[in-house]
Short mmCIF file of C-alpha atoms and ligand atoms in Angstrom, two decimals:
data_model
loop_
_atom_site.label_atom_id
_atom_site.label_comp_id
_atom_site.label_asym_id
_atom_site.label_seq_id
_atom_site.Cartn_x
_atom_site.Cartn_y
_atom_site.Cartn_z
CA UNK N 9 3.76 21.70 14.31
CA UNK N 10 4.85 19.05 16.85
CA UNK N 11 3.34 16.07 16.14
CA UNK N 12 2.15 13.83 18.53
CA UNK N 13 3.83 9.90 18.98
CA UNK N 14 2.10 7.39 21.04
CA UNK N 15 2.79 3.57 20.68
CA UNK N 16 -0.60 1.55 21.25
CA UNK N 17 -0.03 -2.33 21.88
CA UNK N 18 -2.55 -3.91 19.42
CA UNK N 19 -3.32 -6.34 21.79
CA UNK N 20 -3.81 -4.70 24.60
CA UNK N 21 -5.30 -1.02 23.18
CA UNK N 22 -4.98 1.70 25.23
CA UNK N 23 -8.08 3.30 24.81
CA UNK N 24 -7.98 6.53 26.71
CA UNK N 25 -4.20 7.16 24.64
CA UNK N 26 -6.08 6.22 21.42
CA UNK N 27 -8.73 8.58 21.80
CA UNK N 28 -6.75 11.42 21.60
CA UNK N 29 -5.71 10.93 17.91
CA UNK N 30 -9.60 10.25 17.86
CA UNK N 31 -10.01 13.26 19.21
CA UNK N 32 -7.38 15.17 16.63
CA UNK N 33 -9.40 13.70 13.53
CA UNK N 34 -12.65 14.70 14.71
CA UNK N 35 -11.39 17.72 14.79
CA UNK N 36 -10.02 17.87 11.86
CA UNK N 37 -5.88 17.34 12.65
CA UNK N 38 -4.41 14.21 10.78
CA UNK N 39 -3.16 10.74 12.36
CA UNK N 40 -1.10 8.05 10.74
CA UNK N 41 -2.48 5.11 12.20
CA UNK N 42 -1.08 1.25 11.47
CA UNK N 43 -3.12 -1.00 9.23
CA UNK N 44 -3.32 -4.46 8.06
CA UNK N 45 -1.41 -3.36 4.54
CA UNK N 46 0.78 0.02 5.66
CA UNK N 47 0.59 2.65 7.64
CA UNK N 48 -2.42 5.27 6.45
CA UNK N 49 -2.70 9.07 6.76
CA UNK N 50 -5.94 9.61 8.11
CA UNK N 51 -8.58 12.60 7.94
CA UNK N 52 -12.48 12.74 8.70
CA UNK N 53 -13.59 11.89 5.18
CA UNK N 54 -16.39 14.49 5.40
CA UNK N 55 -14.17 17.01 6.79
CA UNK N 56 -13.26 18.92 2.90
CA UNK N 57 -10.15 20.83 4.48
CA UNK N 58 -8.90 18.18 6.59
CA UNK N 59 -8.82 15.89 3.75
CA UNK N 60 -7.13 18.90 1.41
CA UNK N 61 -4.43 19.13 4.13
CA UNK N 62 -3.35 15.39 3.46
CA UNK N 63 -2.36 16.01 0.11
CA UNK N 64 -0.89 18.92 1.57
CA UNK N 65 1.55 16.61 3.83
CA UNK N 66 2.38 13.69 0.91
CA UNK N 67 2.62 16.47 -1.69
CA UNK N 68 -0.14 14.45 -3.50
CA UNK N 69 -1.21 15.19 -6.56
CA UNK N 70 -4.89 16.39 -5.93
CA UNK N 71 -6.05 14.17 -8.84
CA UNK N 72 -5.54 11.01 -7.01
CA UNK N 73 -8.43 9.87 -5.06
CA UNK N 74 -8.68 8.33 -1.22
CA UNK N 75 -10.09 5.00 0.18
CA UNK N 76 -12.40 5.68 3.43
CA UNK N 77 -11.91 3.51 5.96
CA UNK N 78 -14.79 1.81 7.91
CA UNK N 79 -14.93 -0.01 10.68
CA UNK N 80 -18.59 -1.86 10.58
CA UNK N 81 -20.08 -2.78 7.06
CA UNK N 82 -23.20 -0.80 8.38
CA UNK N 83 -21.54 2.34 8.11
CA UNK N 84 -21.03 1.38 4.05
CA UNK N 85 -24.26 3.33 3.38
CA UNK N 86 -22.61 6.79 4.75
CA UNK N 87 -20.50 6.92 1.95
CA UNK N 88 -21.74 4.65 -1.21
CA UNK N 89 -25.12 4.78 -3.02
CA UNK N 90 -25.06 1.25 -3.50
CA UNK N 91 -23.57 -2.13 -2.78
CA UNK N 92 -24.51 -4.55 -5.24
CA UNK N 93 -24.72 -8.50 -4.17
CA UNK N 94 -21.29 -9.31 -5.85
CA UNK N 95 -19.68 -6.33 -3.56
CA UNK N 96 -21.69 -7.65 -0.75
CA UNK N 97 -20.57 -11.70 -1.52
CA UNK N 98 -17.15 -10.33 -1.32
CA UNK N 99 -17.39 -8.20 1.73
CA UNK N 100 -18.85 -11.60 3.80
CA UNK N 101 -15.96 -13.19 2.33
CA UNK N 102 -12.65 -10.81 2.60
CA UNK N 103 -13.83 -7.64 5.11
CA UNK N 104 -12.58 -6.71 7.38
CA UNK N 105 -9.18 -7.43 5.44
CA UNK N 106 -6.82 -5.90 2.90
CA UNK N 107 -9.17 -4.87 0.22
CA UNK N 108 -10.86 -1.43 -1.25
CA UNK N 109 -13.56 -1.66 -3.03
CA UNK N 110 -14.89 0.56 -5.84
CA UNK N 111 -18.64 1.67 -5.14
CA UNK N 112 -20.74 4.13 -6.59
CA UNK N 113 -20.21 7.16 -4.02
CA UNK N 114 -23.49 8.96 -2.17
CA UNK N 115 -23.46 12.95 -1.65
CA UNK N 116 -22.09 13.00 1.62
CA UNK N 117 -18.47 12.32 0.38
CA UNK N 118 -17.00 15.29 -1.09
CA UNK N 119 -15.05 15.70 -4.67
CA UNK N 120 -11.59 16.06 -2.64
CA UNK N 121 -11.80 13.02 -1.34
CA UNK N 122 -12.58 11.01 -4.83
CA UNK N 123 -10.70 13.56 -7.02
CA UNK N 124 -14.00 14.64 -8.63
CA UNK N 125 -14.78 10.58 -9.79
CA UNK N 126 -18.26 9.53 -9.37
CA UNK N 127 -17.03 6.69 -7.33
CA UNK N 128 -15.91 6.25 -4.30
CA UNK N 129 -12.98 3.04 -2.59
CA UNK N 130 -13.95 1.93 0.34
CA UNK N 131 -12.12 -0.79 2.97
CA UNK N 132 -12.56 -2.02 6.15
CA UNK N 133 -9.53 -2.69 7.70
CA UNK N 134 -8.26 -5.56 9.90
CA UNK N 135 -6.17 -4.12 12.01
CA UNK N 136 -7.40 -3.74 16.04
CA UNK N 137 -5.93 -0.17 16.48
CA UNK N 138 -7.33 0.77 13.15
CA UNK N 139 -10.34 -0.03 13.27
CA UNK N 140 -10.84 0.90 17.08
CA UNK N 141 -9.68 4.63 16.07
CA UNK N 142 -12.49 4.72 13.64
CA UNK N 143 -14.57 3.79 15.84
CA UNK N 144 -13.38 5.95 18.16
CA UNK N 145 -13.28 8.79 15.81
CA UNK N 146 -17.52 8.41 15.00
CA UNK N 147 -16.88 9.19 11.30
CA UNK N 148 -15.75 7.37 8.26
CA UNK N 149 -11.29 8.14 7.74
CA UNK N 150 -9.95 8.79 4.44
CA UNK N 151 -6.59 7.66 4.17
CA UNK N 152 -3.86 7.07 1.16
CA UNK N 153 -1.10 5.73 2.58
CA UNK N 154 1.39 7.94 4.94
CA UNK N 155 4.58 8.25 2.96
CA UNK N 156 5.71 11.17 1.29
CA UNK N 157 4.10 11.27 -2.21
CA UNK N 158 6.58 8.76 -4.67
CA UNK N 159 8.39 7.42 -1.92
CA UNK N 160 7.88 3.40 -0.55
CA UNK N 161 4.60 3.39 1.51
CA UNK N 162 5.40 3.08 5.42
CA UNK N 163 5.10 -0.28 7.09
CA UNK N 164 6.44 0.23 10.32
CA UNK N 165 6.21 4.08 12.65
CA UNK N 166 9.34 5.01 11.98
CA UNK N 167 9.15 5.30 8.05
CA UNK N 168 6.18 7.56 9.28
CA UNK N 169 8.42 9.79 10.75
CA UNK N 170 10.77 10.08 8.28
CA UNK N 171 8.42 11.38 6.29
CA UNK N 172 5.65 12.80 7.88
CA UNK N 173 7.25 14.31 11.75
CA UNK N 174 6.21 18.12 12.08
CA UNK N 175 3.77 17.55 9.40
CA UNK N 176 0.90 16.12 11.21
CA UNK N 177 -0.93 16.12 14.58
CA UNK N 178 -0.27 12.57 15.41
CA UNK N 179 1.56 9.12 14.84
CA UNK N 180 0.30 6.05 16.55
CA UNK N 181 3.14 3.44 16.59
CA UNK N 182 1.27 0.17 16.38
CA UNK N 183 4.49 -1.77 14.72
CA UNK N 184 5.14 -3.62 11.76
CA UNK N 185 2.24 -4.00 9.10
CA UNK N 186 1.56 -7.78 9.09
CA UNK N 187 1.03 -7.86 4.85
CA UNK N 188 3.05 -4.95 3.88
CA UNK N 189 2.00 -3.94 0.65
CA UNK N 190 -1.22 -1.99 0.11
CA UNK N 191 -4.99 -3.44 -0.37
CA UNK N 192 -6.15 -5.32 -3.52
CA UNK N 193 -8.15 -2.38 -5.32
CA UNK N 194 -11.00 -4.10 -6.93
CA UNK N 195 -13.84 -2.01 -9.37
CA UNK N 196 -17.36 -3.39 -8.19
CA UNK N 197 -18.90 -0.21 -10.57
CA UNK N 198 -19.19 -2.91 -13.92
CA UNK N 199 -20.84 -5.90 -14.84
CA UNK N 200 -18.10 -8.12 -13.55
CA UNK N 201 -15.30 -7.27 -10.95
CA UNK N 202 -11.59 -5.75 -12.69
CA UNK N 203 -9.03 -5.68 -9.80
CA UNK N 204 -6.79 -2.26 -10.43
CA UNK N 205 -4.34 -3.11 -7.83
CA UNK N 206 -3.11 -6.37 -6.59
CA UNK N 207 -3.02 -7.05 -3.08
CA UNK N 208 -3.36 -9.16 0.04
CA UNK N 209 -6.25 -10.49 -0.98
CA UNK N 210 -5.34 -12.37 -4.37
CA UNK N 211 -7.45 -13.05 -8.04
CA UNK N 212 -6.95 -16.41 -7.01
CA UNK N 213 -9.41 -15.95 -4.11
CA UNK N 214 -11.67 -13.64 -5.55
CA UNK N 215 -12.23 -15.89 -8.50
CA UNK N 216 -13.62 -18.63 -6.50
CA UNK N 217 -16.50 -16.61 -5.63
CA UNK N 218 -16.48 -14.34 -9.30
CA UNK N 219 -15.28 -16.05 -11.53
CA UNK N 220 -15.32 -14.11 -14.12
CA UNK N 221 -13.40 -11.30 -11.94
CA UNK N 222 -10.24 -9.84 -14.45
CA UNK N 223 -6.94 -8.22 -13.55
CA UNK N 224 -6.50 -4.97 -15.29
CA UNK N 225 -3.47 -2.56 -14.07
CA UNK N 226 -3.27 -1.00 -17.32
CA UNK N 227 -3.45 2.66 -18.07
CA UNK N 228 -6.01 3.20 -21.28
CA UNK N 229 -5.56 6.70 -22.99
CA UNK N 230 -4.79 9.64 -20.35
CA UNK N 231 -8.30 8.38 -18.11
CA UNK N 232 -6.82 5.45 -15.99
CA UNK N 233 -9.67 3.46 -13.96
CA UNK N 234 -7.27 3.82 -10.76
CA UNK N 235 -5.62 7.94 -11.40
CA UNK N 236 -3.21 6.67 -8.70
CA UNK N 237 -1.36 3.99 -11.24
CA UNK N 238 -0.49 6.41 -13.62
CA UNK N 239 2.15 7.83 -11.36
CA UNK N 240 5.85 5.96 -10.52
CA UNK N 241 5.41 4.95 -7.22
CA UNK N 242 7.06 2.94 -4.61
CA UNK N 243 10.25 4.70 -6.08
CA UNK N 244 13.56 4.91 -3.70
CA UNK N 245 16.36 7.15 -4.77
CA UNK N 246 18.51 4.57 -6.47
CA UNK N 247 17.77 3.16 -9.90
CA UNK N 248 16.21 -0.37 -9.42
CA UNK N 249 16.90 -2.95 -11.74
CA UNK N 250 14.52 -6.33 -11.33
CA UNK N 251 16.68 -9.32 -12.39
CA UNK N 252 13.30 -12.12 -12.74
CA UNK N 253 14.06 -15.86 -13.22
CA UNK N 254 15.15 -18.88 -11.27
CA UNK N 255 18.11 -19.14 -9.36
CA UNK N 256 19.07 -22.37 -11.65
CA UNK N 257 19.12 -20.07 -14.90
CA UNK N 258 21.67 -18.25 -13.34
CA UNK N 259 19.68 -15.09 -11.48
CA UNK N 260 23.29 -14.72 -9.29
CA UNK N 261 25.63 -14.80 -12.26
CA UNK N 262 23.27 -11.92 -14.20
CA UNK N 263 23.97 -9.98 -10.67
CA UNK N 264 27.33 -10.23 -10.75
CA UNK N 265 27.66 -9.65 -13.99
CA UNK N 266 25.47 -6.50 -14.07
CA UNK N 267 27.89 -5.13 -10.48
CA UNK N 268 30.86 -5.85 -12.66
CA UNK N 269 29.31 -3.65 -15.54
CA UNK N 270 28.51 -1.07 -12.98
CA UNK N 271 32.14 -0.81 -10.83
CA UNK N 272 32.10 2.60 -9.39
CA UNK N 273 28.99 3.10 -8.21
CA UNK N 274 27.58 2.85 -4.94
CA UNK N 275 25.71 -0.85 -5.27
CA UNK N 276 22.82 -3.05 -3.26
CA UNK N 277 21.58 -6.26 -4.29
CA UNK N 278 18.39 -7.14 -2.69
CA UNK N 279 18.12 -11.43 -2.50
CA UNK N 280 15.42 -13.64 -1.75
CA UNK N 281 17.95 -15.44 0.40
CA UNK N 282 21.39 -16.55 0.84
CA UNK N 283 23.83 -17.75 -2.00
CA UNK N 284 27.58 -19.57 -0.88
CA UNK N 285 28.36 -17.33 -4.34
CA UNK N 286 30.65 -14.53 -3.96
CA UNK N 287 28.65 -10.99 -4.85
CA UNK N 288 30.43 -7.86 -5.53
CA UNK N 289 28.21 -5.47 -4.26
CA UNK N 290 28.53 -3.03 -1.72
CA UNK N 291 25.79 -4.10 -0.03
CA UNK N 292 23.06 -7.19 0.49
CA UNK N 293 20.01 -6.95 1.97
CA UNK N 294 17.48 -10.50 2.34
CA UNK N 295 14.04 -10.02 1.48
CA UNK N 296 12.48 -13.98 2.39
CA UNK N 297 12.32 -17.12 0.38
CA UNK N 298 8.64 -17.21 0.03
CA UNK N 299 6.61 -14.15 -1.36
CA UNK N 300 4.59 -13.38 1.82
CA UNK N 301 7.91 -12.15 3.20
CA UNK N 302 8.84 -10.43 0.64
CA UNK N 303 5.98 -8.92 0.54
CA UNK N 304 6.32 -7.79 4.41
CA UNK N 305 10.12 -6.59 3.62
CA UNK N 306 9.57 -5.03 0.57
CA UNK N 307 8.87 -1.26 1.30
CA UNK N 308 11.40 -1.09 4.54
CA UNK N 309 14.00 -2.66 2.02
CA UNK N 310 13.46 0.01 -0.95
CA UNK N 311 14.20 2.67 2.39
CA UNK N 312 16.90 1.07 3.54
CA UNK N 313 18.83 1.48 0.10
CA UNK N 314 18.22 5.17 0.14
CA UNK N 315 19.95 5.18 3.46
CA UNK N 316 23.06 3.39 2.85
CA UNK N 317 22.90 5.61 -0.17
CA UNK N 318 22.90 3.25 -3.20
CA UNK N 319 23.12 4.05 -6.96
CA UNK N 320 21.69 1.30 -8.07
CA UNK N 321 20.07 -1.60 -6.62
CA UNK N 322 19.91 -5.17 -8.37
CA UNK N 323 16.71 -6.98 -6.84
CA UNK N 324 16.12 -11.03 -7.14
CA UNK N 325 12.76 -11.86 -8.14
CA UNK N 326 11.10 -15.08 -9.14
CA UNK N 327 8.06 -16.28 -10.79
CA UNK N 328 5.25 -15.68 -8.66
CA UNK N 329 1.23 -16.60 -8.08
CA UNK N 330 -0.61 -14.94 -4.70
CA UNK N 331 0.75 -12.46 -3.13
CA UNK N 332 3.87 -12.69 -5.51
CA UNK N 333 1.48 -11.08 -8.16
CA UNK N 334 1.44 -7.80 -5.64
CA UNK N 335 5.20 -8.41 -5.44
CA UNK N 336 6.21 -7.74 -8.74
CA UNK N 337 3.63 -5.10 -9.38
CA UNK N 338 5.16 -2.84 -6.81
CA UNK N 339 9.11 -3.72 -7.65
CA UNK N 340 8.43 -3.08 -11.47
CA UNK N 341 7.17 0.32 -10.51
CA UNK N 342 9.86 0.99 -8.47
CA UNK N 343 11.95 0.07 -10.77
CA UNK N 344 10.27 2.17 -13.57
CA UNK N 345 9.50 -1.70 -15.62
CA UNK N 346 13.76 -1.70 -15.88
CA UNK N 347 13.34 -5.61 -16.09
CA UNK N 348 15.89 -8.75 -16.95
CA UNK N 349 14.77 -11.63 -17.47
CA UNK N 350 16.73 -15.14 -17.20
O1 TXA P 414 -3.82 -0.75 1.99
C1 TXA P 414 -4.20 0.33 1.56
O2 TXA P 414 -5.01 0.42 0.64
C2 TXA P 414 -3.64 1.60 2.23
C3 TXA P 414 -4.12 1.62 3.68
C4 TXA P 414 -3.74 2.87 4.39
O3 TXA P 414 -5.50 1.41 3.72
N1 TXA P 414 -4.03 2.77 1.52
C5 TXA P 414 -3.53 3.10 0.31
O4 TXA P 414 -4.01 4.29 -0.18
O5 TXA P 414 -2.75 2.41 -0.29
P1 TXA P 414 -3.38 5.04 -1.45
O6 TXA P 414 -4.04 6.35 -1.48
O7 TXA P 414 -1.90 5.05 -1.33
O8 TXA P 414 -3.85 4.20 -2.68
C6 TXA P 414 -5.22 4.24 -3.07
C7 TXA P 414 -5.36 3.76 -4.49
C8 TXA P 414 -4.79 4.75 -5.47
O9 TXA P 414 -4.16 4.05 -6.51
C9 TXA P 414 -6.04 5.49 -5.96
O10 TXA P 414 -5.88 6.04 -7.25
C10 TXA P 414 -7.07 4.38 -5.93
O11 TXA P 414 -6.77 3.64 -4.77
N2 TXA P 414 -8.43 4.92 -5.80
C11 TXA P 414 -8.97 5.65 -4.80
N3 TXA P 414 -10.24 6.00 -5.06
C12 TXA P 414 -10.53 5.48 -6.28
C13 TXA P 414 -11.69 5.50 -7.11
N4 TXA P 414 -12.80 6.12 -6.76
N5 TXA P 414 -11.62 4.86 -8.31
C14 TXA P 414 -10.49 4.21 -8.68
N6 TXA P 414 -9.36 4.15 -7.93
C15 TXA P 414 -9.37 4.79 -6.76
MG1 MG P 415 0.07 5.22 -1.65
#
């Protein structure tokens, strides 16, 4: 298949260009489209083959479940039984934005797209281009993110095509994803709100309207809440290893110790920012002194240590609140929770 690239100027959309990935998803082709969060892989969510064909392309397990994309709240009744007032307090408060929440799904949305759960996630993106190709397309989108199953999730068009070119009808280069980590996954099904993935839009914020709203990422017996955090994700090639602490407990000197220790292989270190210290690595990439850009560099960082090839990658990390919560959730997965502390 050749797939289709078209770069859209977010401010200043292109609508007859758009329409033809509308076009592809309506009839039932697949477009990666740009989002708030990361890029997203896109199929007509009522569309049962289309939707089969994106696991197809990420080589997804078929036991991990979508989030349908909407561009209006008013479509929220094509695809959830219910909203109850805390989901609808939170919608008036964070939608459009980067959060997914977890509804009780209506008949119209088929078992491929929720993996067979009674539930169904739902968002409403941000984005201008995103949420203009839903609207474009007529029908609700359900789309995981566009990387190849395991690997980073994409936040800019190119990291599409690495992984996705010949494999789908069309990319829409919309350039870099403003957050760059994916949406805050957040269970509306209970009696109180359990976030299952932090995000963009932080506990912080969500407890000043729910209090009583609880962060639980954890895996319970062999049913998780969220099937997609059972797998390693966010996973380059090279080992990561998360050295977490301040620079003034001696974060650089663990670093260098640790390249010492590993002479011989192929090295990165990934730093908040600069150090006058010498490092002996083969390699140093910057990911930004406060957590919103590391947030934003994250994913394009883990990629660019697969290209230069690393072994092993040594990644700074401090102690975090926000966004730095989303942080460290997706750099202890990538690096399989291989942690030091200092
Ligand atoms: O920011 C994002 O959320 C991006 C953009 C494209 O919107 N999408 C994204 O999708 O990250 P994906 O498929 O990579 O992650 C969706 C997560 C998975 O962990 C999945 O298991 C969980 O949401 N999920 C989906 N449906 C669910 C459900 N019914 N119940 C619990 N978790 C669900
Ligand atoms: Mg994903």
């Amino acid at each position: 298949m050749i797939t289709q690239k078209i770069k859209i100027d977010p401010e200043n959309i292109d609508i007859q260009l758009l329409k033809k990935a509308a076009d592809a998803l309506k009839g039932g082709g697949l477009a990666a489209f740009p989002t708030e969060t990361v890029y997203g892989l896109g199929a007509d969510a009522f569309n049962e083959q289309a939707v089969k064909n994106i696991y197809k392309a990420k080589g997804r397990p078929s036991d991990n479940p979508m989030i349908v994309h909407i561009a209006d709240k008013k479509d929220i009744c094509r695809v959830c039984r219910e909203v109850p007032e805390s989901a609808e307090l939170l919608m008036k408060k964070f939608s459009p934005g980067p959060i997914t929440y977890i509804l009780k799904k209506n008949k119209n949305i088929n078992d491929t797209v929720t993996a067979g759960l009674g539930t169904v996630a739902v968002r409403i993106p941000s984005n201008n281009i995103a949420r203009e190709l839903i609207k474009l397309s007529g029908t609700p989108i359900a789309a995981p993110s566009a990387n190849l199953s395991g690997k980073p999730s994409p936040t800019k068009a190119e990291h599409v095509i690495e992984d996705m070119d010949g494999k789908i009808e069309y990319i829409i280069d919309g350039g870099s994803c403003r957050i760059g980590l994916e949406s805050t996954v957040i269970d509306m099904t209970g009696s109180f709100p359990v976030i299952l993935r932090p995000g963009g839009i932080t506990m912080e914020m969500i407890q000043q309207y729910i209090p009583e709203t609880v962060l639980n990422t954890h895996i319970k017996g062999d049913i998780p809440k969220s099937p997609g955090m059972k797998y390693k994700h966010y996973a380059p090639d090279a080992d990561v290893v998360v050295i977490e602490g301040e620079r003034r407990n001696g974060v650089i000197e663990k670093i260098n110790e640790l390249c010492r220790k590993n002479a011989g292989k192929h090295i990165g270190v990934i730093l908040k920012e600069k150090t006058s210290a010498e490092i002996s690595a083969d390699f140093i990439l910057y990911a930004g002194k406060t957590s919103d850009e590391y947030a934003s560099n994250l994913f394009a960082l883990l990629r660019e240590c697969d290209k230069k090839n690393a072994d092993i990658v040594f990644a700074e990390i401090d102690s975090s609140d926000g966004i730095g919560t989303a942080v460290k959730n997706r750099i202890y997965k990538a690096s399989a929770n291989n942690i030091i502390k200092v």
